[in-house]
Amino acid sequence: MSSALTDPEAEAKRTALKVYQSYWGEMQALYADRDGTSAGLKQYAASEALSVAESAAGRAHARNRIYIGEVAVSQSVVTGTDLDSKTPKVMLSSCLDVSQWQPVIADTRKPVELPANRLTKYLIATTLEKWPQGWRVVRDEPQGKKC
């Protein structure tokens, strides 16, 4: 009976927003783990987003870099849904704040110098898809605009 009262679109939006927060928690773990053994990201990311994250973290680790601190995700809003397609989708726009997420040299924990003009709070457009295993971030694209 309760399923008749459940709004599938509202549920998809709620779940997508939760998954996106968890995705960034796992991204922090992946970048902080020099061995790259933090496999939790696969629970929240797939396809292009997973591939890009693993290769970018791998490049950082190969240069003896890890990232410490936190990424803050705020102002997340659902910008669209396509729940009737073969693979249901939810699109988000968020503000990503990486100002407290710092690259350091893994051995010494000395901060890596970063350009003074880098964007530390920016808009990011995200696409999540509902896979058999659950909702996954498949695309996470910085928009190059401050938020």
Short mmCIF file of N, CA, C and O in Angstrom, two decimals:
data_model
loop_
_atom_site.label_atom_id
_atom_site.label_comp_id
_atom_site.label_asym_id
_atom_site.label_seq_id
_atom_site.Cartn_x
_atom_site.Cartn_y
_atom_site.Cartn_z
N MET A 1 0.80 -1.19 0.00
CA MET A 1 0.00 0.00 0.00
C MET A 1 0.86 1.26 0.00
O MET A 1 0.57 2.21 -0.69
N SER A 2 1.94 1.25 0.77
CA SER A 2 2.78 2.45 0.85
C SER A 2 3.45 2.75 -0.49
O SER A 2 3.76 3.90 -0.77
N SER A 3 3.66 1.73 -1.33
CA SER A 3 4.31 1.97 -2.61
C SER A 3 3.44 2.83 -3.52
O SER A 3 3.93 3.54 -4.36
N ALA A 4 2.13 2.79 -3.34
CA ALA A 4 1.23 3.62 -4.13
C ALA A 4 1.43 5.09 -3.76
O ALA A 4 1.16 5.97 -4.56
N LEU A 5 1.91 5.35 -2.55
CA LEU A 5 2.11 6.72 -2.10
C LEU A 5 3.51 7.24 -2.43
O LEU A 5 3.78 8.42 -2.30
N THR A 6 4.40 6.36 -2.82
CA THR A 6 5.77 6.75 -3.12
C THR A 6 5.85 7.39 -4.50
O THR A 6 5.32 6.85 -5.46
N ASP A 7 6.50 8.53 -4.55
CA ASP A 7 6.71 9.22 -5.82
C ASP A 7 8.06 8.77 -6.37
O ASP A 7 9.09 9.13 -5.80
N PRO A 8 8.08 7.97 -7.46
CA PRO A 8 9.35 7.45 -7.97
C PRO A 8 10.34 8.56 -8.35
O PRO A 8 11.54 8.41 -8.14
N GLU A 9 9.85 9.66 -8.88
CA GLU A 9 10.76 10.75 -9.26
C GLU A 9 11.38 11.40 -8.02
O GLU A 9 12.58 11.63 -7.98
N ALA A 10 10.56 11.66 -7.01
CA ALA A 10 11.09 12.26 -5.77
C ALA A 10 12.10 11.32 -5.12
O ALA A 10 13.14 11.75 -4.64
N GLU A 11 11.80 10.02 -5.14
CA GLU A 11 12.72 9.03 -4.56
C GLU A 11 14.04 8.99 -5.34
O GLU A 11 15.12 8.93 -4.75
N ALA A 12 13.96 9.04 -6.67
CA ALA A 12 15.17 9.03 -7.51
C ALA A 12 16.02 10.26 -7.23
O ALA A 12 17.25 10.17 -7.11
N LYS A 13 15.39 11.41 -7.08
CA LYS A 13 16.12 12.65 -6.80
C LYS A 13 16.82 12.56 -5.44
O LYS A 13 17.99 12.90 -5.31
N ARG A 14 16.07 12.11 -4.42
CA ARG A 14 16.64 11.98 -3.07
C ARG A 14 17.83 11.03 -3.08
O ARG A 14 18.88 11.32 -2.51
N THR A 15 17.65 9.89 -3.73
CA THR A 15 18.72 8.89 -3.77
C THR A 15 19.93 9.42 -4.52
O THR A 15 21.07 9.24 -4.08
N ALA A 16 19.71 10.08 -5.64
CA ALA A 16 20.83 10.63 -6.43
C ALA A 16 21.63 11.64 -5.61
O ALA A 16 22.86 11.63 -5.64
N LEU A 17 20.94 12.49 -4.88
CA LEU A 17 21.65 13.48 -4.06
C LEU A 17 22.47 12.81 -2.97
O LEU A 17 23.61 13.21 -2.70
N LYS A 18 21.94 11.76 -2.34
CA LYS A 18 22.68 11.00 -1.31
C LYS A 18 23.90 10.31 -1.92
O LYS A 18 24.98 10.32 -1.34
N VAL A 19 23.69 9.67 -3.06
CA VAL A 19 24.79 8.96 -3.73
C VAL A 19 25.90 9.95 -4.08
O VAL A 19 27.09 9.64 -3.92
N TYR A 20 25.54 11.14 -4.54
CA TYR A 20 26.56 12.12 -4.92
C TYR A 20 27.40 12.55 -3.71
O TYR A 20 28.62 12.67 -3.81
N GLN A 21 26.76 12.74 -2.57
CA GLN A 21 27.53 13.07 -1.35
C GLN A 21 28.49 11.93 -1.00
O GLN A 21 29.65 12.16 -0.68
N SER A 22 28.00 10.70 -1.08
CA SER A 22 28.84 9.53 -0.76
C SER A 22 29.98 9.38 -1.77
O SER A 22 31.10 9.00 -1.40
N TYR A 23 29.70 9.70 -3.03
CA TYR A 23 30.72 9.66 -4.09
C TYR A 23 31.90 10.54 -3.70
O TYR A 23 33.05 10.12 -3.78
N TRP A 24 31.62 11.76 -3.24
CA TRP A 24 32.73 12.65 -2.87
C TRP A 24 33.44 12.19 -1.61
O TRP A 24 34.65 12.38 -1.47
N GLY A 25 32.75 11.55 -0.70
CA GLY A 25 33.42 10.95 0.45
C GLY A 25 34.40 9.88 0.01
O GLY A 25 35.54 9.81 0.51
N GLU A 26 34.00 9.07 -0.95
CA GLU A 26 34.89 8.03 -1.47
C GLU A 26 36.02 8.61 -2.32
O GLU A 26 37.13 8.08 -2.35
N MET A 27 35.75 9.71 -3.03
CA MET A 27 36.81 10.38 -3.79
C MET A 27 37.90 10.85 -2.84
O MET A 27 39.09 10.67 -3.11
N GLN A 28 37.52 11.44 -1.71
CA GLN A 28 38.50 11.87 -0.71
C GLN A 28 39.34 10.68 -0.26
O GLN A 28 40.57 10.80 -0.15
N ALA A 29 38.70 9.55 0.00
CA ALA A 29 39.41 8.35 0.47
C ALA A 29 40.39 7.86 -0.61
O ALA A 29 41.52 7.50 -0.31
N LEU A 30 39.94 7.86 -1.86
CA LEU A 30 40.79 7.39 -2.96
C LEU A 30 42.04 8.26 -3.11
O LEU A 30 43.15 7.76 -3.20
N TYR A 31 41.87 9.57 -3.11
CA TYR A 31 43.00 10.47 -3.28
C TYR A 31 43.93 10.47 -2.08
O TYR A 31 45.11 10.76 -2.21
N ALA A 32 43.40 10.15 -0.89
CA ALA A 32 44.22 10.13 0.33
C ALA A 32 45.00 8.82 0.46
O ALA A 32 45.97 8.75 1.22
N ASP A 33 44.60 7.79 -0.28
CA ASP A 33 45.20 6.47 -0.18
C ASP A 33 46.25 6.30 -1.27
O ASP A 33 45.92 6.06 -2.43
N ARG A 34 47.50 6.43 -0.89
CA ARG A 34 48.59 6.39 -1.86
C ARG A 34 48.61 5.09 -2.67
O ARG A 34 49.01 5.08 -3.83
N ASP A 35 48.17 4.00 -2.07
CA ASP A 35 48.16 2.71 -2.78
C ASP A 35 46.98 2.59 -3.72
O ASP A 35 46.90 1.65 -4.51
N GLY A 36 46.02 3.52 -3.61
CA GLY A 36 44.86 3.47 -4.48
C GLY A 36 43.99 2.25 -4.24
O GLY A 36 43.28 1.80 -5.13
N THR A 37 44.04 1.72 -3.03
CA THR A 37 43.29 0.49 -2.75
C THR A 37 41.89 0.76 -2.22
O THR A 37 41.16 -0.16 -1.91
N SER A 38 41.53 2.01 -2.10
CA SER A 38 40.18 2.34 -1.63
C SER A 38 39.18 2.03 -2.73
O SER A 38 38.99 2.79 -3.66
N ALA A 39 38.56 0.87 -2.63
CA ALA A 39 37.67 0.39 -3.70
C ALA A 39 36.24 0.87 -3.52
O ALA A 39 35.38 0.53 -4.30
N GLY A 40 35.97 1.63 -2.48
CA GLY A 40 34.61 2.07 -2.21
C GLY A 40 33.99 2.92 -3.30
O GLY A 40 32.77 3.01 -3.39
N LEU A 41 34.81 3.55 -4.11
CA LEU A 41 34.28 4.43 -5.15
C LEU A 41 33.39 3.67 -6.13
O LEU A 41 32.42 4.23 -6.64
N LYS A 42 33.67 2.41 -6.36
CA LYS A 42 32.87 1.61 -7.31
C LYS A 42 31.42 1.46 -6.87
O LYS A 42 30.56 1.13 -7.68
N GLN A 43 31.14 1.70 -5.60
CA GLN A 43 29.76 1.66 -5.11
C GLN A 43 28.97 2.89 -5.54
O GLN A 43 27.75 2.90 -5.45
N TYR A 44 29.68 3.95 -5.95
CA TYR A 44 29.02 5.22 -6.24
C TYR A 44 29.33 5.77 -7.63
O TYR A 44 28.70 6.72 -8.06
N ALA A 45 30.33 5.22 -8.30
CA ALA A 45 30.73 5.74 -9.61
C ALA A 45 30.90 4.61 -10.60
O ALA A 45 31.19 3.47 -10.22
N ALA A 46 30.71 4.92 -11.86
CA ALA A 46 30.88 3.95 -12.93
C ALA A 46 31.22 4.71 -14.21
O ALA A 46 31.23 5.94 -14.23
N SER A 47 31.54 3.97 -15.23
CA SER A 47 31.74 4.53 -16.56
C SER A 47 32.81 5.63 -16.54
O SER A 47 33.85 5.49 -15.92
N GLU A 48 32.53 6.73 -17.22
CA GLU A 48 33.51 7.82 -17.37
C GLU A 48 33.95 8.38 -16.03
O GLU A 48 35.14 8.63 -15.81
N ALA A 49 33.03 8.60 -15.11
CA ALA A 49 33.38 9.21 -13.81
C ALA A 49 34.37 8.33 -13.04
O ALA A 49 35.34 8.83 -12.47
N LEU A 50 34.15 7.03 -13.04
CA LEU A 50 35.05 6.11 -12.34
C LEU A 50 36.41 6.08 -13.01
O LEU A 50 37.44 6.17 -12.35
N SER A 51 36.42 5.99 -14.31
CA SER A 51 37.67 5.94 -15.07
C SER A 51 38.50 7.20 -14.87
O SER A 51 39.71 7.14 -14.62
N VAL A 52 37.86 8.35 -14.97
CA VAL A 52 38.56 9.64 -14.80
C VAL A 52 39.11 9.75 -13.39
O VAL A 52 40.26 10.14 -13.18
N ALA A 53 38.31 9.39 -12.39
CA ALA A 53 38.76 9.48 -11.00
C ALA A 53 39.94 8.58 -10.72
O ALA A 53 40.94 9.00 -10.12
N GLU A 54 39.85 7.33 -11.18
CA GLU A 54 40.94 6.39 -10.92
C GLU A 54 42.22 6.80 -11.63
O GLU A 54 43.30 6.70 -11.06
N SER A 55 42.10 7.29 -12.85
CA SER A 55 43.33 7.67 -13.56
C SER A 55 43.93 8.96 -12.99
O SER A 55 45.14 9.07 -12.85
N ALA A 56 43.09 9.93 -12.61
CA ALA A 56 43.61 11.18 -12.03
C ALA A 56 44.26 10.91 -10.67
O ALA A 56 45.35 11.42 -10.38
N ALA A 57 43.63 10.08 -9.85
CA ALA A 57 44.22 9.74 -8.55
C ALA A 57 45.52 8.96 -8.77
O ALA A 57 46.51 9.18 -8.07
N GLY A 58 45.52 8.06 -9.74
CA GLY A 58 46.72 7.29 -10.06
C GLY A 58 47.88 8.18 -10.48
O GLY A 58 49.03 7.95 -10.08
N ARG A 59 47.58 9.21 -11.28
CA ARG A 59 48.64 10.16 -11.70
C ARG A 59 49.19 10.90 -10.49
O ARG A 59 50.40 11.09 -10.36
N ALA A 60 48.32 11.33 -9.59
CA ALA A 60 48.76 12.04 -8.39
C ALA A 60 49.65 11.12 -7.54
O ALA A 60 50.73 11.51 -7.10
N HIS A 61 49.20 9.89 -7.35
CA HIS A 61 49.97 8.94 -6.53
C HIS A 61 51.31 8.61 -7.17
O HIS A 61 52.32 8.47 -6.47
N ALA A 62 51.35 8.53 -8.49
CA ALA A 62 52.61 8.25 -9.19
C ALA A 62 53.61 9.39 -9.00
O ALA A 62 54.82 9.17 -9.07
N ARG A 63 53.11 10.58 -8.75
CA ARG A 63 53.98 11.74 -8.50
C ARG A 63 54.21 11.94 -7.00
O ARG A 63 54.62 13.03 -6.57
N ASN A 64 53.91 10.89 -6.19
CA ASN A 64 54.12 10.93 -4.74
C ASN A 64 53.24 11.98 -4.05
O ASN A 64 53.66 12.63 -3.11
N ARG A 65 52.02 12.14 -4.56
CA ARG A 65 51.08 13.10 -4.00
C ARG A 65 49.85 12.37 -3.45
O ARG A 65 49.38 11.41 -4.05
N ILE A 66 49.37 12.85 -2.32
CA ILE A 66 48.06 12.45 -1.82
C ILE A 66 47.30 13.74 -1.51
O ILE A 66 47.89 14.82 -1.43
N TYR A 67 46.00 13.62 -1.33
CA TYR A 67 45.18 14.78 -0.99
C TYR A 67 44.62 14.56 0.40
O TYR A 67 44.10 13.50 0.70
N ILE A 68 44.75 15.60 1.23
CA ILE A 68 44.22 15.53 2.58
C ILE A 68 43.19 16.63 2.76
O ILE A 68 43.15 17.59 1.99
N GLY A 69 42.36 16.48 3.76
CA GLY A 69 41.30 17.47 4.00
C GLY A 69 40.00 17.01 3.40
O GLY A 69 39.81 15.82 3.11
N GLU A 70 39.11 17.97 3.21
CA GLU A 70 37.77 17.62 2.77
C GLU A 70 37.31 18.44 1.57
O GLU A 70 37.71 19.59 1.41
N VAL A 71 36.44 17.81 0.81
CA VAL A 71 35.72 18.47 -0.27
C VAL A 71 34.32 18.75 0.27
O VAL A 71 33.71 17.87 0.86
N ALA A 72 33.85 19.97 0.08
CA ALA A 72 32.49 20.29 0.50
C ALA A 72 31.60 20.40 -0.74
O ALA A 72 31.95 21.09 -1.70
N VAL A 73 30.50 19.69 -0.71
CA VAL A 73 29.51 19.75 -1.80
C VAL A 73 28.30 20.48 -1.25
O VAL A 73 27.75 20.09 -0.22
N SER A 74 27.91 21.56 -1.92
CA SER A 74 26.75 22.32 -1.45
C SER A 74 25.91 22.76 -2.65
O SER A 74 26.31 22.58 -3.81
N GLN A 75 24.79 23.33 -2.35
CA GLN A 75 23.88 23.88 -3.36
C GLN A 75 23.53 22.86 -4.45
O GLN A 75 23.33 23.22 -5.60
N SER A 76 23.46 21.59 -4.07
CA SER A 76 23.11 20.56 -5.05
C SER A 76 21.63 20.67 -5.40
O SER A 76 20.79 20.67 -4.50
N VAL A 77 21.36 20.79 -6.68
CA VAL A 77 19.98 20.81 -7.15
C VAL A 77 19.85 19.86 -8.33
O VAL A 77 20.78 19.69 -9.12
N VAL A 78 18.68 19.26 -8.42
CA VAL A 78 18.39 18.40 -9.56
C VAL A 78 18.03 19.31 -10.72
O VAL A 78 17.13 20.14 -10.61
N THR A 79 18.76 19.17 -11.82
CA THR A 79 18.50 20.01 -13.00
C THR A 79 17.69 19.27 -14.06
O THR A 79 17.24 19.88 -15.01
N GLY A 80 17.52 17.96 -13.88
CA GLY A 80 16.72 17.21 -14.83
C GLY A 80 16.66 15.74 -14.45
O GLY A 80 17.50 15.24 -13.69
N THR A 81 15.64 15.08 -14.98
CA THR A 81 15.53 13.63 -14.80
C THR A 81 15.07 13.03 -16.12
O THR A 81 14.41 13.69 -16.92
N ASP A 82 15.45 11.82 -16.33
CA ASP A 82 14.95 11.03 -17.47
C ASP A 82 14.79 9.61 -16.94
O ASP A 82 15.66 8.77 -17.11
N LEU A 83 13.68 9.40 -16.26
CA LEU A 83 13.47 8.12 -15.58
C LEU A 83 12.82 7.09 -16.48
O LEU A 83 12.72 5.92 -16.11
N ASP A 84 12.37 7.52 -17.66
CA ASP A 84 11.69 6.59 -18.57
C ASP A 84 12.62 5.99 -19.62
O ASP A 84 12.21 5.14 -20.40
N SER A 85 13.87 6.43 -19.65
CA SER A 85 14.80 5.88 -20.64
C SER A 85 15.24 4.48 -20.21
O SER A 85 15.01 4.06 -19.07
N LYS A 86 15.92 3.78 -21.11
CA LYS A 86 16.40 2.42 -20.81
C LYS A 86 17.26 2.43 -19.54
O LYS A 86 17.15 1.55 -18.70
N THR A 87 18.13 3.44 -19.43
CA THR A 87 18.92 3.64 -18.22
C THR A 87 18.45 4.96 -17.60
O THR A 87 18.80 6.03 -18.11
N PRO A 88 17.66 4.90 -16.53
CA PRO A 88 17.17 6.15 -15.91
C PRO A 88 18.32 7.05 -15.48
O PRO A 88 19.37 6.57 -15.04
N LYS A 89 18.10 8.36 -15.61
CA LYS A 89 19.14 9.35 -15.32
C LYS A 89 18.60 10.46 -14.42
O LYS A 89 17.44 10.82 -14.52
N VAL A 90 19.49 11.01 -13.60
CA VAL A 90 19.23 12.23 -12.85
C VAL A 90 20.44 13.13 -13.06
O VAL A 90 21.58 12.69 -12.97
N MET A 91 20.18 14.39 -13.38
CA MET A 91 21.25 15.37 -13.59
C MET A 91 21.24 16.36 -12.41
O MET A 91 20.18 16.81 -11.99
N LEU A 92 22.44 16.69 -11.94
CA LEU A 92 22.60 17.61 -10.81
C LEU A 92 23.51 18.77 -11.18
O LEU A 92 24.37 18.64 -12.06
N SER A 93 23.34 19.85 -10.46
CA SER A 93 24.30 20.95 -10.47
C SER A 93 24.65 21.20 -9.01
O SER A 93 23.77 21.25 -8.16
N SER A 94 25.95 21.32 -8.73
CA SER A 94 26.40 21.51 -7.35
C SER A 94 27.52 22.53 -7.32
O SER A 94 28.14 22.83 -8.34
N CYS A 95 27.78 23.01 -6.12
CA CYS A 95 28.97 23.84 -5.89
C CYS A 95 29.98 22.95 -5.17
O CYS A 95 29.68 22.38 -4.12
N LEU A 96 31.13 22.81 -5.78
CA LEU A 96 32.20 22.00 -5.20
C LEU A 96 33.25 22.93 -4.62
O LEU A 96 33.77 23.80 -5.31
N ASP A 97 33.54 22.76 -3.33
CA ASP A 97 34.53 23.59 -2.64
C ASP A 97 35.72 22.70 -2.29
O ASP A 97 35.63 21.84 -1.41
N VAL A 98 36.83 22.89 -3.01
CA VAL A 98 38.04 22.10 -2.77
C VAL A 98 39.10 22.91 -2.03
O VAL A 98 40.26 22.50 -1.97
N SER A 99 38.70 24.04 -1.44
CA SER A 99 39.68 24.90 -0.77
C SER A 99 40.32 24.24 0.44
O SER A 99 41.43 24.60 0.83
N GLN A 100 39.64 23.26 1.06
CA GLN A 100 40.19 22.55 2.22
C GLN A 100 40.72 21.16 1.86
O GLN A 100 40.96 20.33 2.74
N TRP A 101 40.86 20.90 0.58
CA TRP A 101 41.34 19.60 0.08
C TRP A 101 42.68 19.85 -0.59
O TRP A 101 42.73 20.39 -1.68
N GLN A 102 43.74 19.50 0.09
CA GLN A 102 45.07 19.94 -0.34
C GLN A 102 45.98 18.79 -0.77
O GLN A 102 46.09 17.79 -0.06
N PRO A 103 46.64 18.97 -1.91
CA PRO A 103 47.66 17.98 -2.27
C PRO A 103 48.90 18.18 -1.42
O PRO A 103 49.33 19.31 -1.18
N VAL A 104 49.46 17.05 -0.94
CA VAL A 104 50.70 17.10 -0.17
C VAL A 104 51.63 16.01 -0.70
O VAL A 104 51.18 15.05 -1.34
N ILE A 105 52.91 16.16 -0.43
CA ILE A 105 53.88 15.13 -0.78
C ILE A 105 53.65 13.98 0.20
O ILE A 105 53.64 14.18 1.42
N ALA A 106 53.42 12.80 -0.32
CA ALA A 106 53.00 11.66 0.50
C ALA A 106 53.98 11.35 1.62
O ALA A 106 53.57 11.09 2.76
N ASP A 107 55.27 11.38 1.33
CA ASP A 107 56.28 10.99 2.32
C ASP A 107 56.43 12.01 3.45
O ASP A 107 56.65 11.64 4.59
N THR A 108 56.36 13.28 3.11
CA THR A 108 56.67 14.33 4.08
C THR A 108 55.45 15.11 4.56
O THR A 108 55.55 15.85 5.52
N ARG A 109 54.35 14.98 3.84
CA ARG A 109 53.12 15.75 4.11
C ARG A 109 53.30 17.25 3.90
O ARG A 109 52.52 18.05 4.39
N LYS A 110 54.37 17.61 3.17
CA LYS A 110 54.56 19.03 2.85
C LYS A 110 53.56 19.41 1.76
O LYS A 110 53.38 18.68 0.79
N PRO A 111 52.91 20.57 1.93
CA PRO A 111 51.93 21.00 0.93
C PRO A 111 52.57 21.22 -0.44
O PRO A 111 53.71 21.67 -0.54
N VAL A 112 51.84 20.88 -1.46
CA VAL A 112 52.24 21.13 -2.83
C VAL A 112 51.78 22.54 -3.18
O VAL A 112 50.62 22.90 -2.90
N GLU A 113 52.66 23.32 -3.76
CA GLU A 113 52.28 24.68 -4.13
C GLU A 113 51.30 24.65 -5.28
O GLU A 113 51.48 23.92 -6.26
N LEU A 114 50.25 25.45 -5.14
CA LEU A 114 49.21 25.51 -6.16
C LEU A 114 49.12 26.93 -6.72
O LEU A 114 49.45 27.88 -6.02
N PRO A 115 48.64 27.07 -7.94
CA PRO A 115 48.49 28.41 -8.51
C PRO A 115 47.56 29.26 -7.65
O PRO A 115 46.52 28.77 -7.19
N ALA A 116 47.91 30.50 -7.44
CA ALA A 116 47.10 31.40 -6.61
C ALA A 116 45.73 31.66 -7.23
O ALA A 116 44.76 31.92 -6.52
N ASN A 117 45.66 31.58 -8.54
CA ASN A 117 44.41 31.93 -9.22
C ASN A 117 43.50 30.73 -9.50
O ASN A 117 42.52 30.85 -10.22
N ARG A 118 43.80 29.57 -8.92
CA ARG A 118 42.97 28.40 -9.21
C ARG A 118 41.59 28.56 -8.59
O ARG A 118 41.43 29.15 -7.52
N LEU A 119 40.60 28.01 -9.27
CA LEU A 119 39.23 28.01 -8.74
C LEU A 119 39.14 26.99 -7.62
O LEU A 119 39.49 25.83 -7.81
N THR A 120 38.67 27.40 -6.46
CA THR A 120 38.52 26.46 -5.35
C THR A 120 37.05 26.19 -5.03
O THR A 120 36.74 25.27 -4.29
N LYS A 121 36.16 27.02 -5.55
CA LYS A 121 34.71 26.81 -5.41
C LYS A 121 34.11 26.99 -6.79
O LYS A 121 34.13 28.09 -7.34
N TYR A 122 33.61 25.90 -7.35
CA TYR A 122 33.12 25.99 -8.72
C TYR A 122 31.90 25.11 -8.95
O TYR A 122 31.65 24.15 -8.21
N LEU A 123 31.16 25.49 -9.98
CA LEU A 123 29.99 24.70 -10.37
C LEU A 123 30.43 23.41 -11.03
O LEU A 123 31.41 23.40 -11.79
N ILE A 124 29.69 22.35 -10.75
CA ILE A 124 29.98 21.06 -11.37
C ILE A 124 28.65 20.43 -11.79
O ILE A 124 27.68 20.47 -11.04
N ALA A 125 28.62 19.93 -13.01
CA ALA A 125 27.42 19.28 -13.55
C ALA A 125 27.64 17.78 -13.49
O ALA A 125 28.68 17.28 -13.93
N THR A 126 26.67 17.07 -12.97
CA THR A 126 26.81 15.64 -12.72
C THR A 126 25.64 14.88 -13.33
O THR A 126 24.50 15.33 -13.26
N THR A 127 25.95 13.73 -13.90
CA THR A 127 24.92 12.82 -14.38
C THR A 127 25.04 11.51 -13.61
O THR A 127 26.13 10.95 -13.51
N LEU A 128 23.94 11.07 -13.05
CA LEU A 128 23.87 9.76 -12.38
C LEU A 128 22.93 8.88 -13.18
O LEU A 128 21.95 9.37 -13.74
N GLU A 129 23.25 7.61 -13.24
CA GLU A 129 22.41 6.63 -13.92
C GLU A 129 22.04 5.53 -12.94
O GLU A 129 22.83 5.18 -12.06
N LYS A 130 20.86 4.97 -13.14
CA LYS A 130 20.44 3.83 -12.31
C LYS A 130 20.89 2.55 -12.99
O LYS A 130 20.38 2.18 -14.03
N TRP A 131 21.87 1.90 -12.40
CA TRP A 131 22.42 0.64 -12.90
C TRP A 131 21.78 -0.49 -12.11
O TRP A 131 21.16 -0.25 -11.06
N PRO A 132 21.95 -1.73 -12.54
CA PRO A 132 21.38 -2.84 -11.77
C PRO A 132 21.83 -2.84 -10.31
O PRO A 132 21.07 -3.23 -9.42
N GLN A 133 23.05 -2.37 -10.05
CA GLN A 133 23.60 -2.35 -8.68
C GLN A 133 23.13 -1.12 -7.89
O GLN A 133 23.44 -0.99 -6.72
N GLY A 134 22.47 -0.17 -8.55
CA GLY A 134 22.03 1.06 -7.88
C GLY A 134 22.46 2.29 -8.65
O GLY A 134 23.02 2.19 -9.75
N TRP A 135 22.21 3.44 -8.08
CA TRP A 135 22.56 4.71 -8.74
C TRP A 135 24.08 4.90 -8.72
O TRP A 135 24.73 4.64 -7.70
N ARG A 136 24.62 5.37 -9.84
CA ARG A 136 26.06 5.61 -9.99
C ARG A 136 26.29 6.96 -10.68
O ARG A 136 25.59 7.30 -11.63
N VAL A 137 27.32 7.68 -10.21
CA VAL A 137 27.78 8.88 -10.92
C VAL A 137 28.49 8.39 -12.16
O VAL A 137 29.41 7.57 -12.07
N VAL A 138 28.08 8.85 -13.33
CA VAL A 138 28.73 8.44 -14.57
C VAL A 138 29.48 9.59 -15.24
O VAL A 138 30.36 9.37 -16.06
N ARG A 139 29.12 10.82 -14.89
CA ARG A 139 29.81 11.98 -15.44
C ARG A 139 29.81 13.08 -14.39
O ARG A 139 28.79 13.34 -13.76
N ASP A 140 30.95 13.72 -14.18
CA ASP A 140 31.10 14.78 -13.21
C ASP A 140 31.98 15.84 -13.85
O ASP A 140 33.20 15.68 -13.92
N GLU A 141 31.38 16.91 -14.33
CA GLU A 141 32.09 17.86 -15.18
C GLU A 141 32.16 19.27 -14.58
O GLU A 141 31.14 19.97 -14.51
N PRO A 142 33.37 19.69 -14.17
CA PRO A 142 33.53 21.08 -13.71
C PRO A 142 33.11 22.04 -14.81
O PRO A 142 33.41 21.81 -15.98
N GLN A 143 32.44 23.11 -14.42
CA GLN A 143 31.92 24.06 -15.41
C GLN A 143 32.82 25.30 -15.58
O GLN A 143 32.51 26.16 -16.38
N GLY A 144 33.90 25.37 -14.80
CA GLY A 144 34.82 26.51 -14.94
C GLY A 144 34.25 27.83 -14.48
O GLY A 144 34.73 28.89 -14.84
N LYS A 145 33.20 27.77 -13.64
CA LYS A 145 32.55 29.00 -13.14
C LYS A 145 32.54 28.95 -11.62
O LYS A 145 32.25 27.93 -11.02
N LYS A 146 32.79 30.11 -11.01
CA LYS A 146 32.73 30.22 -9.55
C LYS A 146 31.31 30.02 -9.05
O LYS A 146 30.35 30.29 -9.77
N CYS A 147 31.19 29.58 -7.82
CA CYS A 147 29.87 29.53 -7.17
C CYS A 147 29.98 30.04 -5.74
O CYS A 147 31.06 30.28 -5.26
#
